[in-house]
Amino acid sequence: MQKKLSITKIQKAKGERPLTMITAYDALFAKLFDPTADMILVGDSLNMSFGGKPDTLSATLEQMIYHTQAVCNGAENSFIIADMPFGTYPTSEKALQNATRFFQETNADAVKIEGGEEKAETIKYLVQNGIAVCGHIGLLPQSVRGEGGYKVKGKNDAEATQLIADAKAVEAAGAFCMVIEGVKAEVATAVTEAVEVPVIGIGAGNGVDGQVLVFSDMLGLFEAFTPKFVKKYLDGATLVTEAVTRYKEEVESRVFPDEIHTY
Ligand code: KIV
């Protein structure tokens, strides 16, 4: 079992080895991922995969704190990042107030906020006040309603130039690493080369410093839709359905509980 990585170790990994980040929303799965993952992200994607909502926007601060506490209870060795939900960081002051709640009420090691140049002031303010920040640039799920859909970024020169400016601003503001989501692979690679902090990709190709996937996607548990970038490492939905079907059959036929499962 590896020891929890420090921010310094996470940053030293750049150019040495790709980092593995995975989401978790509860202690049960966090415990399973803990021996393997470098970083666990308590993503507001929980609102979709667990909450059944169409996007991440209705996740609340209270929900994120509850789930972050649960993940921290299950994972002792992974570096844990809590997603600041939509609407909780409109100003630097508000961001600090809400990020402080994550640090006081959970054992999270860092928070993540979405946005590039426009969020640099906020990131700087958090970092100056002792909050470690992971940035998030490219496709920003919290902007999906404002932008009218999930749109891959880096499709033209202007977008590529903006992404590099965003990454540099987030780095200069003091973020220790950043997620880059839904970006053409060659642009994500250029962004990765333009900054010194690790850039963790999701739907951003293989030229970045690490990968993050939503666990319910990669375990094949979330069936509503599968983005192109998701690789299913398990057919979780089929396995669960088969198990529950067998359970029902055994209940109905009184095969379960048998003698060894009876007091
Ligand atoms: O909420 C989340 O799970 C995320 C990942 C998609 C990076 O932000």
PDB file of N, CA and C in Angstrom, residues 2-5 9-11 13-24 30 32-42 75 77-81 134 176-179 198-202 206 208-215 218-219 231 233:
ATOM      1  N   GLN A   2       0.603   2.171  -0.960  1.00  0.00           N
ATOM      2  CA  GLN A   2       1.439   3.364  -1.011  1.00  0.00           C
ATOM      3  C   GLN A   2       0.982   4.393   0.022  1.00  0.00           C
ATOM      4  N   LYS A   3       1.934   5.243   0.463  1.00  0.00           N
ATOM      5  CA  LYS A   3       1.609   6.313   1.407  1.00  0.00           C
ATOM      6  C   LYS A   3       0.950   7.448   0.645  1.00  0.00           C
ATOM      7  N   LYS A   4       0.125   8.235   1.353  1.00  0.00           N
ATOM      8  CA  LYS A   4      -0.521   9.370   0.684  1.00  0.00           C
ATOM      9  C   LYS A   4       0.531  10.284   0.060  1.00  0.00           C
ATOM     10  N   LEU A   5       0.311  10.646  -1.197  1.00  0.00           N
ATOM     11  CA  LEU A   5       1.252  11.530  -1.883  1.00  0.00           C
ATOM     12  C   LEU A   5       1.121  12.941  -1.335  1.00  0.00           C
ATOM     13  N   LYS A   9       5.194  15.572  -4.070  1.00  0.00           N
ATOM     14  CA  LYS A   9       5.372  14.295  -4.799  1.00  0.00           C
ATOM     15  C   LYS A   9       4.486  14.263  -6.041  1.00  0.00           C
ATOM     16  N   ILE A  10       3.269  14.801  -5.905  1.00  0.00           N
ATOM     17  CA  ILE A  10       2.360  14.844  -7.065  1.00  0.00           C
ATOM     18  C   ILE A  10       3.022  15.670  -8.167  1.00  0.00           C
ATOM     19  N   GLN A  11       3.605  16.788  -7.782  1.00  0.00           N
ATOM     20  CA  GLN A  11       4.219  17.666  -8.790  1.00  0.00           C
ATOM     21  C   GLN A  11       5.483  17.044  -9.382  1.00  0.00           C
ATOM     22  N   ALA A  13       5.906  14.030  -9.990  1.00  0.00           N
ATOM     23  CA  ALA A  13       5.551  12.936 -10.908  1.00  0.00           C
ATOM     24  C   ALA A  13       5.536  13.409 -12.358  1.00  0.00           C
ATOM     25  N   LYS A  14       5.335  14.718 -12.553  1.00  0.00           N
ATOM     26  CA  LYS A  14       5.280  15.225 -13.932  1.00  0.00           C
ATOM     27  C   LYS A  14       6.567  14.862 -14.668  1.00  0.00           C
ATOM     28  N   GLY A  15       6.411  14.227 -15.808  1.00  0.00           N
ATOM     29  CA  GLY A  15       7.584  13.829 -16.590  1.00  0.00           C
ATOM     30  C   GLY A  15       8.211  12.534 -16.116  1.00  0.00           C
ATOM     31  N   GLU A  16       7.798  12.051 -14.915  1.00  0.00           N
ATOM     32  CA  GLU A  16       8.360  10.806 -14.369  1.00  0.00           C
ATOM     33  C   GLU A  16       7.414   9.624 -14.599  1.00  0.00           C
ATOM     34  N   ARG A  17       6.142   9.825 -14.200  1.00  0.00           N
ATOM     35  CA  ARG A  17       5.156   8.753 -14.367  1.00  0.00           C
ATOM     36  C   ARG A  17       3.763   9.388 -14.415  1.00  0.00           C
ATOM     37  N   PRO A  18       2.851   8.796 -15.210  1.00  0.00           N
ATOM     38  CA  PRO A  18       1.484   9.328 -15.268  1.00  0.00           C
ATOM     39  C   PRO A  18       0.739   9.084 -13.950  1.00  0.00           C
ATOM     40  N   LEU A  19      -0.035  10.062 -13.535  1.00  0.00           N
ATOM     41  CA  LEU A  19      -0.795   9.978 -12.285  1.00  0.00           C
ATOM     42  C   LEU A  19      -2.196   9.409 -12.555  1.00  0.00           C
ATOM     43  N   THR A  20      -2.698   8.630 -11.582  1.00  0.00           N
ATOM     44  CA  THR A  20      -4.029   8.031 -11.717  1.00  0.00           C
ATOM     45  C   THR A  20      -4.979   8.667 -10.705  1.00  0.00           C
ATOM     46  N   MET A  21      -6.016   9.295 -11.253  1.00  0.00           N
ATOM     47  CA  MET A  21      -7.061   9.884 -10.400  1.00  0.00           C
ATOM     48  C   MET A  21      -8.371   9.198 -10.747  1.00  0.00           C
ATOM     49  N   ILE A  22      -9.197   8.956  -9.734  1.00  0.00           N
ATOM     50  CA  ILE A  22     -10.509   8.343  -9.963  1.00  0.00           C
ATOM     51  C   ILE A  22     -11.505   9.020  -9.039  1.00  0.00           C
ATOM     52  N   THR A  23     -12.759   9.094  -9.440  1.00  0.00           N
ATOM     53  CA  THR A  23     -13.744   9.688  -8.543  1.00  0.00           C
ATOM     54  C   THR A  23     -14.224   8.638  -7.544  1.00  0.00           C
ATOM     55  N   ALA A  24     -14.701   9.110  -6.416  1.00  0.00           N
ATOM     56  CA  ALA A  24     -15.428   8.257  -5.460  1.00  0.00           C
ATOM     57  C   ALA A  24     -16.394   9.175  -4.726  1.00  0.00           C
ATOM     58  N   ALA A  30     -14.368   4.231  -1.981  1.00  0.00           N
ATOM     59  CA  ALA A  30     -13.097   4.915  -1.678  1.00  0.00           C
ATOM     60  C   ALA A  30     -12.106   3.909  -1.085  1.00  0.00           C
ATOM     61  N   LEU A  32     -11.985   0.738  -1.655  1.00  0.00           N
ATOM     62  CA  LEU A  32     -11.513  -0.157  -2.723  1.00  0.00           C
ATOM     63  C   LEU A  32     -10.457   0.523  -3.599  1.00  0.00           C
ATOM     64  N   PHE A  33     -10.611   1.826  -3.813  1.00  0.00           N
ATOM     65  CA  PHE A  33      -9.678   2.530  -4.704  1.00  0.00           C
ATOM     66  C   PHE A  33      -8.408   2.964  -3.968  1.00  0.00           C
ATOM     67  N   ASP A  34      -8.502   3.085  -2.661  1.00  0.00           N
ATOM     68  CA  ASP A  34      -7.437   3.689  -1.857  1.00  0.00           C
ATOM     69  C   ASP A  34      -6.044   3.077  -2.065  1.00  0.00           C
ATOM     70  N   PRO A  35      -5.936   1.725  -2.151  1.00  0.00           N
ATOM     71  CA  PRO A  35      -4.577   1.180  -2.297  1.00  0.00           C
ATOM     72  C   PRO A  35      -3.951   1.477  -3.654  1.00  0.00           C
ATOM     73  N   THR A  36      -4.763   1.871  -4.624  1.00  0.00           N
ATOM     74  CA  THR A  36      -4.279   1.975  -5.999  1.00  0.00           C
ATOM     75  C   THR A  36      -4.206   3.404  -6.515  1.00  0.00           C
ATOM     76  N   ALA A  37      -5.215   4.190  -6.203  1.00  0.00           N
ATOM     77  CA  ALA A  37      -5.294   5.534  -6.808  1.00  0.00           C
ATOM     78  C   ALA A  37      -4.261   6.483  -6.207  1.00  0.00           C
ATOM     79  N   ASP A  38      -3.724   7.361  -7.044  1.00  0.00           N
ATOM     80  CA  ASP A  38      -2.867   8.437  -6.511  1.00  0.00           C
ATOM     81  C   ASP A  38      -3.732   9.511  -5.877  1.00  0.00           C
ATOM     82  N   MET A  39      -4.835   9.820  -6.561  1.00  0.00           N
ATOM     83  CA  MET A  39      -5.725  10.875  -6.072  1.00  0.00           C
ATOM     84  C   MET A  39      -7.164  10.428  -6.254  1.00  0.00           C
ATOM     85  N   ILE A  40      -7.989  10.735  -5.269  1.00  0.00           N
ATOM     86  CA  ILE A  40      -9.424  10.473  -5.382  1.00  0.00           C
ATOM     87  C   ILE A  40     -10.129  11.812  -5.458  1.00  0.00           C
ATOM     88  N   LEU A  41     -10.989  11.943  -6.460  1.00  0.00           N
ATOM     89  CA  LEU A  41     -11.758  13.172  -6.641  1.00  0.00           C
ATOM     90  C   LEU A  41     -13.203  12.918  -6.213  1.00  0.00           C
ATOM     91  N   VAL A  42     -13.655  13.697  -5.229  1.00  0.00           N
ATOM     92  CA  VAL A  42     -15.073  13.648  -4.889  1.00  0.00           C
ATOM     93  C   VAL A  42     -15.743  14.632  -5.844  1.00  0.00           C
ATOM     94  N   ALA A  75     -10.886   6.252   2.654  1.00  0.00           N
ATOM     95  CA  ALA A  75      -9.560   6.293   2.010  1.00  0.00           C
ATOM     96  C   ALA A  75      -8.556   7.021   2.895  1.00  0.00           C
ATOM     97  N   ASN A  77      -5.113   6.616   2.340  1.00  0.00           N
ATOM     98  CA  ASN A  77      -3.801   6.743   1.687  1.00  0.00           C
ATOM     99  C   ASN A  77      -3.810   7.575   0.420  1.00  0.00           C
ATOM    100  N   SER A  78      -4.998   7.932  -0.050  1.00  0.00           N
ATOM    101  CA  SER A  78      -5.057   8.699  -1.297  1.00  0.00           C
ATOM    102  C   SER A  78      -5.183  10.182  -0.993  1.00  0.00           C
ATOM    103  N   PHE A  79      -4.649  10.969  -1.896  1.00  0.00           N
ATOM    104  CA  PHE A  79      -4.785  12.424  -1.827  1.00  0.00           C
ATOM    105  C   PHE A  79      -6.219  12.731  -2.277  1.00  0.00           C
ATOM    106  N   ILE A  80      -6.992  13.405  -1.441  1.00  0.00           N
ATOM    107  CA  ILE A  80      -8.426  13.574  -1.729  1.00  0.00           C
ATOM    108  C   ILE A  80      -8.752  15.024  -2.117  1.00  0.00           C
ATOM    109  N   ILE A  81      -9.396  15.144  -3.269  1.00  0.00           N
ATOM    110  CA  ILE A  81      -9.768  16.468  -3.783  1.00  0.00           C
ATOM    111  C   ILE A  81     -11.289  16.570  -3.791  1.00  0.00           C
ATOM    112  N   CYS A 134      -6.880  22.507  -7.010  1.00  0.00           N
ATOM    113  CA  CYS A 134      -6.707  21.850  -8.298  1.00  0.00           C
ATOM    114  C   CYS A 134      -7.586  22.633  -9.279  1.00  0.00           C
ATOM    115  N   PHE A 176      -1.930  23.635  -7.647  1.00  0.00           N
ATOM    116  CA  PHE A 176      -0.828  22.663  -7.616  1.00  0.00           C
ATOM    117  C   PHE A 176      -0.924  21.676  -8.766  1.00  0.00           C
ATOM    118  N   CYS A 177      -2.099  21.571  -9.371  1.00  0.00           N
ATOM    119  CA  CYS A 177      -2.288  20.742 -10.550  1.00  0.00           C
ATOM    120  C   CYS A 177      -3.607  21.174 -11.189  1.00  0.00           C
ATOM    121  N   MET A 178      -3.923  20.619 -12.347  1.00  0.00           N
ATOM    122  CA  MET A 178      -5.220  20.972 -12.942  1.00  0.00           C
ATOM    123  C   MET A 178      -5.747  19.797 -13.759  1.00  0.00           C
ATOM    124  N   VAL A 179      -7.075  19.758 -13.830  1.00  0.00           N
ATOM    125  CA  VAL A 179      -7.755  18.803 -14.714  1.00  0.00           C
ATOM    126  C   VAL A 179      -7.994  19.516 -16.036  1.00  0.00           C
ATOM    127  N   PRO A 198       1.302  19.346 -12.866  1.00  0.00           N
ATOM    128  CA  PRO A 198       0.675  18.226 -13.581  1.00  0.00           C
ATOM    129  C   PRO A 198      -0.703  18.592 -14.148  1.00  0.00           C
ATOM    130  N   VAL A 199      -0.935  18.106 -15.361  1.00  0.00           N
ATOM    131  CA  VAL A 199      -2.215  18.314 -16.044  1.00  0.00           C
ATOM    132  C   VAL A 199      -2.861  16.943 -16.197  1.00  0.00           C
ATOM    133  N   ILE A 200      -4.002  16.773 -15.546  1.00  0.00           N
ATOM    134  CA  ILE A 200      -4.675  15.471 -15.513  1.00  0.00           C
ATOM    135  C   ILE A 200      -5.846  15.512 -16.504  1.00  0.00           C
ATOM    136  N   GLY A 201      -5.840  14.603 -17.460  1.00  0.00           N
ATOM    137  CA  GLY A 201      -6.824  14.667 -18.537  1.00  0.00           C
ATOM    138  C   GLY A 201      -8.023  13.764 -18.340  1.00  0.00           C
ATOM    139  N   ILE A 202      -9.129  14.224 -18.899  1.00  0.00           N
ATOM    140  CA  ILE A 202     -10.326  13.370 -19.054  1.00  0.00           C
ATOM    141  C   ILE A 202     -10.889  13.743 -20.420  1.00  0.00           C
ATOM    142  N   ASN A 206      -3.653  11.211 -24.670  1.00  0.00           N
ATOM    143  CA  ASN A 206      -2.619  10.506 -23.903  1.00  0.00           C
ATOM    144  C   ASN A 206      -1.335  11.309 -23.715  1.00  0.00           C
ATOM    145  N   VAL A 208      -0.995  13.921 -21.723  1.00  0.00           N
ATOM    146  CA  VAL A 208      -1.100  14.694 -20.483  1.00  0.00           C
ATOM    147  C   VAL A 208      -0.337  13.973 -19.366  1.00  0.00           C
ATOM    148  N   ASP A 209      -0.384  14.535 -18.145  1.00  0.00           N
ATOM    149  CA  ASP A 209       0.429  13.981 -17.053  1.00  0.00           C
ATOM    150  C   ASP A 209      -0.287  12.917 -16.228  1.00  0.00           C
ATOM    151  N   GLY A 210      -1.533  12.631 -16.573  1.00  0.00           N
ATOM    152  CA  GLY A 210      -2.279  11.628 -15.828  1.00  0.00           C
ATOM    153  C   GLY A 210      -3.698  11.593 -16.351  1.00  0.00           C
ATOM    154  N   GLN A 211      -4.484  10.686 -15.811  1.00  0.00           N
ATOM    155  CA  GLN A 211      -5.867  10.528 -16.277  1.00  0.00           C
ATOM    156  C   GLN A 211      -6.813  10.513 -15.082  1.00  0.00           C
ATOM    157  N   VAL A 212      -8.023  10.998 -15.311  1.00  0.00           N
ATOM    158  CA  VAL A 212      -9.097  10.847 -14.330  1.00  0.00           C
ATOM    159  C   VAL A 212     -10.319  10.297 -15.048  1.00  0.00           C
ATOM    160  N   LEU A 213     -10.989   9.352 -14.405  1.00  0.00           N
ATOM    161  CA  LEU A 213     -12.268   8.853 -14.924  1.00  0.00           C
ATOM    162  C   LEU A 213     -13.279   8.821 -13.782  1.00  0.00           C
ATOM    163  N   VAL A 214     -14.531   8.976 -14.142  1.00  0.00           N
ATOM    164  CA  VAL A 214     -15.623   8.828 -13.186  1.00  0.00           C
ATOM    165  C   VAL A 214     -15.794   7.325 -12.949  1.00  0.00           C
ATOM    166  N   PHE A 215     -15.749   6.918 -11.666  1.00  0.00           N
ATOM    167  CA  PHE A 215     -15.640   5.480 -11.392  1.00  0.00           C
ATOM    168  C   PHE A 215     -16.835   4.683 -11.907  1.00  0.00           C
ATOM    169  N   MET A 218     -16.187   3.976 -15.556  1.00  0.00           N
ATOM    170  CA  MET A 218     -15.144   2.999 -15.906  1.00  0.00           C
ATOM    171  C   MET A 218     -15.459   1.597 -15.386  1.00  0.00           C
ATOM    172  N   LEU A 219     -16.351   1.512 -14.387  1.00  0.00           N
ATOM    173  CA  LEU A 219     -16.774   0.187 -13.917  1.00  0.00           C
ATOM    174  C   LEU A 219     -18.048  -0.290 -14.637  1.00  0.00           C
ATOM    175  N   LYS A 231     -13.442   4.315 -21.102  1.00  0.00           N
ATOM    176  CA  LYS A 231     -13.173   2.898 -21.310  1.00  0.00           C
ATOM    177  C   LYS A 231     -13.790   2.148 -20.132  1.00  0.00           C
ATOM    178  N   TYR A 233     -13.778  -0.812 -17.787  1.00  0.00           N
ATOM    179  CA  TYR A 233     -12.869  -1.864 -17.337  1.00  0.00           C
ATOM    180  C   TYR A 233     -13.630  -3.028 -16.705  1.00  0.00           C
TER     181      TYR A 233
END
